[in-house]
Short mmCIF file of C-alpha atoms in Angstrom, two decimals:
data_model
loop_
_atom_site.label_atom_id
_atom_site.label_comp_id
_atom_site.label_asym_id
_atom_site.label_seq_id
_atom_site.Cartn_x
_atom_site.Cartn_y
_atom_site.Cartn_z
CA GLY A 289 -5.57 -1.57 -44.39
CA ILE A 290 -6.06 -2.46 -40.96
CA GLN A 291 -8.14 0.13 -38.64
CA VAL A 292 -7.43 0.91 -35.27
CA GLU A 293 -10.21 2.74 -33.29
CA GLN A 294 -9.55 3.73 -29.54
CA SER A 295 -12.05 5.21 -27.07
CA PRO A 296 -12.98 7.09 -25.71
CA PRO A 297 -11.27 10.00 -27.39
CA ASP A 298 -11.30 12.20 -24.29
CA LEU A 299 -11.35 11.44 -20.51
CA ILE A 300 -11.35 13.64 -17.68
CA LEU A 301 -11.03 12.33 -14.10
CA GLN A 302 -10.18 13.38 -10.37
CA GLU A 303 -6.96 12.46 -8.98
CA GLY A 304 -7.23 8.72 -7.64
CA ALA A 305 -9.78 7.70 -10.17
CA ASN A 306 -9.39 4.49 -12.14
CA SER A 307 -9.89 4.33 -16.04
CA THR A 308 -10.34 1.83 -18.81
CA LEU A 309 -9.02 2.71 -22.41
CA ARG A 310 -10.10 0.76 -25.27
CA CYS A 311 -8.31 -0.09 -28.54
CA ASN A 312 -10.24 -2.11 -31.29
CA PHE A 313 -8.65 -3.40 -34.48
CA SER A 314 -9.95 -4.92 -37.52
CA ASP A 315 -7.57 -7.69 -38.29
CA SER A 316 -5.21 -10.06 -36.81
CA VAL A 317 -1.84 -8.65 -35.60
CA ASN A 318 1.48 -9.77 -34.47
CA ASN A 319 2.44 -6.71 -32.34
CA LEU A 320 0.39 -4.56 -30.26
CA GLN A 321 1.99 -1.87 -28.24
CA TRP A 322 0.34 0.92 -25.71
CA PHE A 323 2.26 3.98 -25.47
CA HIS A 324 1.83 7.23 -23.58
CA GLN A 325 2.89 10.62 -25.17
CA ASN A 326 3.94 13.11 -22.60
CA PRO A 327 3.31 16.98 -23.25
CA TRP A 328 6.82 17.49 -24.84
CA GLY A 329 5.94 14.90 -27.63
CA GLN A 330 7.85 11.86 -26.28
CA LEU A 331 6.12 8.72 -26.69
CA ILE A 332 6.77 6.20 -23.85
CA ASN A 333 6.42 2.64 -24.35
CA LEU A 334 3.96 1.13 -21.81
CA PHE A 335 3.44 -2.51 -22.87
CA TYR A 336 4.30 -4.82 -25.55
CA ILE A 337 1.07 -7.09 -25.43
CA PRO A 338 -0.03 -9.01 -28.72
CA SER A 339 -2.14 -11.29 -26.50
CA GLY A 340 -2.65 -12.02 -22.94
CA THR A 341 -2.45 -9.87 -19.66
CA LYS A 342 0.34 -7.77 -18.21
CA GLN A 343 0.76 -5.29 -15.18
CA ASN A 344 3.35 -2.87 -14.25
CA GLY A 345 2.56 -0.98 -11.18
CA ARG A 346 -0.82 0.97 -11.47
CA LEU A 347 -1.00 0.15 -15.20
CA SER A 348 -2.15 -3.33 -16.71
CA ALA A 349 -3.12 -4.13 -20.07
CA THR A 350 -5.06 -7.00 -21.54
CA THR A 351 -5.28 -8.15 -25.39
CA VAL A 352 -7.89 -10.55 -26.34
CA ALA A 353 -6.65 -11.47 -29.88
CA THR A 354 -9.49 -13.60 -31.13
CA GLU A 355 -11.81 -10.72 -30.48
CA ARG A 356 -9.35 -7.96 -31.72
CA TYR A 357 -9.47 -5.85 -28.89
CA SER A 358 -7.15 -4.49 -26.00
CA LEU A 359 -7.52 -2.60 -22.88
CA LEU A 360 -5.17 -0.58 -20.80
CA TYR A 361 -6.23 -0.10 -17.24
CA ILE A 362 -4.99 2.85 -14.92
CA SER A 363 -5.61 2.73 -11.19
CA SER A 364 -5.38 5.38 -8.88
CA SER A 365 -4.72 7.94 -11.32
CA GLN A 366 -2.27 10.53 -10.65
CA THR A 367 -1.72 14.14 -12.30
CA THR A 368 1.38 12.77 -14.00
CA ASP A 369 -0.74 10.13 -16.00
CA SER A 370 -2.17 13.04 -18.06
CA GLY A 371 -1.44 12.98 -21.62
CA VAL A 372 -2.34 10.93 -24.79
CA TYR A 373 -2.49 7.16 -24.86
CA PHE A 374 -1.96 5.50 -28.24
CA CYS A 375 -2.57 2.04 -29.18
CA ALA A 376 -0.40 0.81 -32.08
CA VAL A 377 -0.78 -2.60 -33.99
CA GLU A 378 1.45 -4.21 -36.61
CA ARG A 379 0.32 -7.04 -38.99
CA SER A 380 2.32 -10.02 -39.56
CA SER A 381 1.83 -9.38 -43.49
CA ALA A 382 3.04 -5.72 -43.38
CA SER A 383 6.16 -4.14 -41.88
CA LYS A 384 4.49 -0.99 -40.42
CA ILE A 385 2.99 0.07 -37.33
CA ILE A 386 -0.43 1.67 -37.47
CA PHE A 387 -1.65 4.06 -34.87
CA GLY A 388 -4.96 4.69 -33.40
CA SER A 389 -6.16 8.44 -32.92
CA GLY A 390 -5.36 8.26 -29.32
CA THR A 391 -7.11 8.85 -26.01
CA ARG A 392 -6.37 12.02 -24.38
CA LEU A 393 -6.63 11.76 -20.46
CA SER A 394 -6.50 14.72 -18.38
CA ILE A 395 -6.21 14.15 -14.25
CA ARG A 396 -7.14 17.04 -12.15
CA PRO A 397 -5.79 17.53 -8.81
CA ASP B 1231 22.70 2.41 -22.67
CA ALA B 1232 21.53 5.27 -24.76
CA GLY B 1233 17.95 5.38 -25.99
CA VAL B 1234 17.08 6.39 -29.62
CA THR B 1235 18.60 9.46 -30.36
CA GLN B 1236 17.35 12.01 -33.04
CA SER B 1237 18.66 15.44 -34.29
CA PRO B 1238 18.02 18.24 -34.76
CA THR B 1239 15.16 18.37 -31.96
CA HIS B 1240 13.88 21.78 -33.36
CA LEU B 1241 14.32 23.42 -37.06
CA ILE B 1242 12.45 25.99 -38.90
CA LYS B 1243 12.59 25.82 -42.78
CA THR B 1244 11.14 27.99 -45.64
CA ARG B 1245 8.98 26.50 -48.27
CA GLY B 1246 10.66 24.80 -51.04
CA GLN B 1247 13.94 23.94 -49.00
CA HIS B 1248 15.19 20.52 -48.12
CA VAL B 1249 15.46 19.00 -44.51
CA THR B 1250 17.61 16.26 -43.53
CA LEU B 1251 16.86 14.45 -40.17
CA ARG B 1252 18.89 12.12 -38.37
CA CYS B 1253 18.30 9.07 -35.98
CA SER B 1254 20.63 6.75 -34.17
CA PRO B 1255 18.85 3.44 -32.98
CA ILE B 1256 19.23 1.68 -29.53
CA SER B 1257 22.64 -0.35 -29.74
CA GLY B 1258 22.06 -3.60 -31.15
CA HIS B 1259 18.81 -2.71 -32.95
CA LYS B 1260 18.91 -3.20 -36.70
CA SER B 1261 15.62 -1.64 -37.80
CA VAL B 1262 14.63 1.85 -37.88
CA SER B 1263 11.28 3.29 -38.65
CA TRP B 1264 9.85 6.72 -39.42
CA TYR B 1265 6.66 8.58 -38.48
CA GLN B 1266 5.17 11.89 -39.13
CA GLN B 1267 2.63 13.11 -36.28
CA VAL B 1268 0.74 16.54 -37.07
CA LEU B 1269 -1.06 18.26 -34.22
CA GLY B 1270 -4.04 16.36 -32.72
CA GLN B 1271 -3.18 13.23 -34.50
CA GLY B 1272 -1.57 9.71 -34.13
CA PRO B 1273 1.78 9.06 -35.90
CA GLN B 1274 1.67 8.13 -39.46
CA PHE B 1275 4.18 5.53 -40.92
CA ILE B 1276 6.40 6.88 -43.46
CA PHE B 1277 9.33 4.31 -43.77
CA GLN B 1278 10.97 1.04 -42.18
CA TYR B 1279 14.34 -0.15 -42.81
CA TYR B 1280 16.22 -3.22 -41.69
CA GLU B 1281 19.50 -4.31 -42.64
CA LYS B 1282 19.90 -1.23 -44.85
CA GLU B 1283 17.07 -2.26 -46.94
CA GLU B 1284 13.63 -0.44 -47.02
CA ARG B 1285 11.10 -2.82 -45.60
CA GLY B 1286 7.94 -0.61 -45.74
CA ARG B 1287 6.74 2.51 -46.96
CA GLY B 1288 3.56 4.59 -46.04
CA ASN B 1289 1.29 6.78 -48.37
CA PHE B 1290 3.93 9.76 -48.54
CA PRO B 1291 4.99 11.46 -51.87
CA ASP B 1292 8.17 11.00 -53.63
CA ARG B 1293 9.56 14.14 -51.79
CA PHE B 1294 9.97 11.73 -48.93
CA SER B 1295 12.84 9.52 -48.83
CA ALA B 1296 15.24 7.78 -46.22
CA ARG B 1297 18.20 5.35 -46.07
CA GLN B 1298 20.02 3.29 -43.50
CA PHE B 1299 23.86 3.21 -42.95
CA PRO B 1300 25.92 0.36 -42.13
CA ASN B 1301 25.97 1.21 -38.52
CA TYR B 1302 22.15 1.20 -38.42
CA SER B 1303 21.72 4.94 -38.12
CA SER B 1304 19.18 6.54 -40.67
CA GLU B 1305 18.41 9.75 -42.64
CA LEU B 1306 15.14 11.12 -43.39
CA ASN B 1307 15.11 13.56 -46.43
CA VAL B 1308 12.24 15.69 -47.46
CA ASN B 1309 12.72 17.74 -50.36
CA ALA B 1310 10.69 20.85 -51.70
CA LEU B 1311 9.14 21.43 -48.31
CA LEU B 1312 5.36 22.42 -48.12
CA LEU B 1313 3.73 24.18 -45.12
CA GLY B 1314 1.76 20.72 -44.49
CA ASP B 1315 5.01 19.13 -43.86
CA SER B 1316 5.34 21.03 -40.43
CA ALA B 1317 4.90 18.08 -37.91
CA LEU B 1318 6.82 16.09 -35.39
CA TYR B 1319 9.20 13.49 -36.79
CA LEU B 1320 9.44 10.52 -34.74
CA CYS B 1321 12.18 7.72 -35.25
CA ALA B 1322 11.70 4.32 -33.72
CA SER B 1323 13.98 1.33 -33.45
CA SER B 1324 13.49 -2.38 -32.81
CA LEU B 1325 15.55 -5.50 -32.99
CA THR B 1326 14.26 -6.86 -36.23
CA GLY B 1327 11.32 -4.69 -37.40
CA SER B 1328 8.62 -7.12 -37.17
CA GLY B 1329 6.79 -8.52 -33.94
CA ASN B 1330 9.29 -6.71 -31.63
CA THR B 1331 8.77 -3.87 -29.20
CA ILE B 1332 9.70 -0.66 -30.68
CA TYR B 1333 11.16 2.46 -28.95
CA PHE B 1334 10.67 5.90 -29.90
CA GLY B 1335 13.19 9.03 -29.98
CA GLU B 1336 12.22 12.38 -28.60
CA GLY B 1337 11.52 13.48 -32.19
CA SER B 1338 12.46 16.37 -34.33
CA TRP B 1339 9.85 19.35 -34.56
CA LEU B 1340 9.87 20.84 -38.14
CA THR B 1341 8.25 23.98 -38.62
CA VAL B 1342 8.00 25.12 -42.20
CA VAL B 1343 7.26 28.88 -42.91
#
C-alpha cells in the first residue's frame, strides 16, 4: 500500500518563529489534505491540496504531485498553533485515506 | 449548518462487551468513513460507506462492522471488546467519498477495562 512519511516528528519553536512541515508519499494520489489535531482530539481541516499552492492567513501549503511531496508552512507561530499536524492521502484506485504519523509542534511563549 | 456529529463522546466498556458508535454527516454529504486512533499514532482507516454501500475496508478483524442508513448517518459496531480497542474513534464525512475534502467529527473516546 501507499506509504506516507512526515518530518520532522517533533518540532519545538518560540512564538513568532516560522516552520516547514513535510509530507512524502510513495504513489500518485488524487486527494491530499493537511489537518491540525488539537489537544482535545479534534481534527481540523487546514487544506485540501492534491496539487498546487494555497494560502490561508499565516498558513500555506504546496503539493508537488509529480515529485510526491507536500509542504505546510506556518509563519509567525502562535501558542495556539501547538498540536499534531497530519498529512493524509487518498489514491484514486482505493477508497481510503491514509494518514502519516504526524508532526508534533510545540510553540513556546 | 451542523458539522459532523458523533455520539457518545466518552464511554467505558468492559472486555467482552459490545459497543455501538454513531455518526451524522454534514448535511448533503453522502459518504461516511470511520477511523481508529490510538494514543501517539495517526488515525487508521476502518470503513468507508457511500450511498449505503461499503466502499472500502481497512485491516481490522471481523469484530468490527458498520452500516449506513438511508439518511446517510452511520453506526460502527465492535463486538467482543479487547483492551487494545481502547482508542479515539473518528467519523468523517464527504460529498462522494473520493477526491473530496473530508471533515471529521470530534470523536468518541472508548476505554475498555
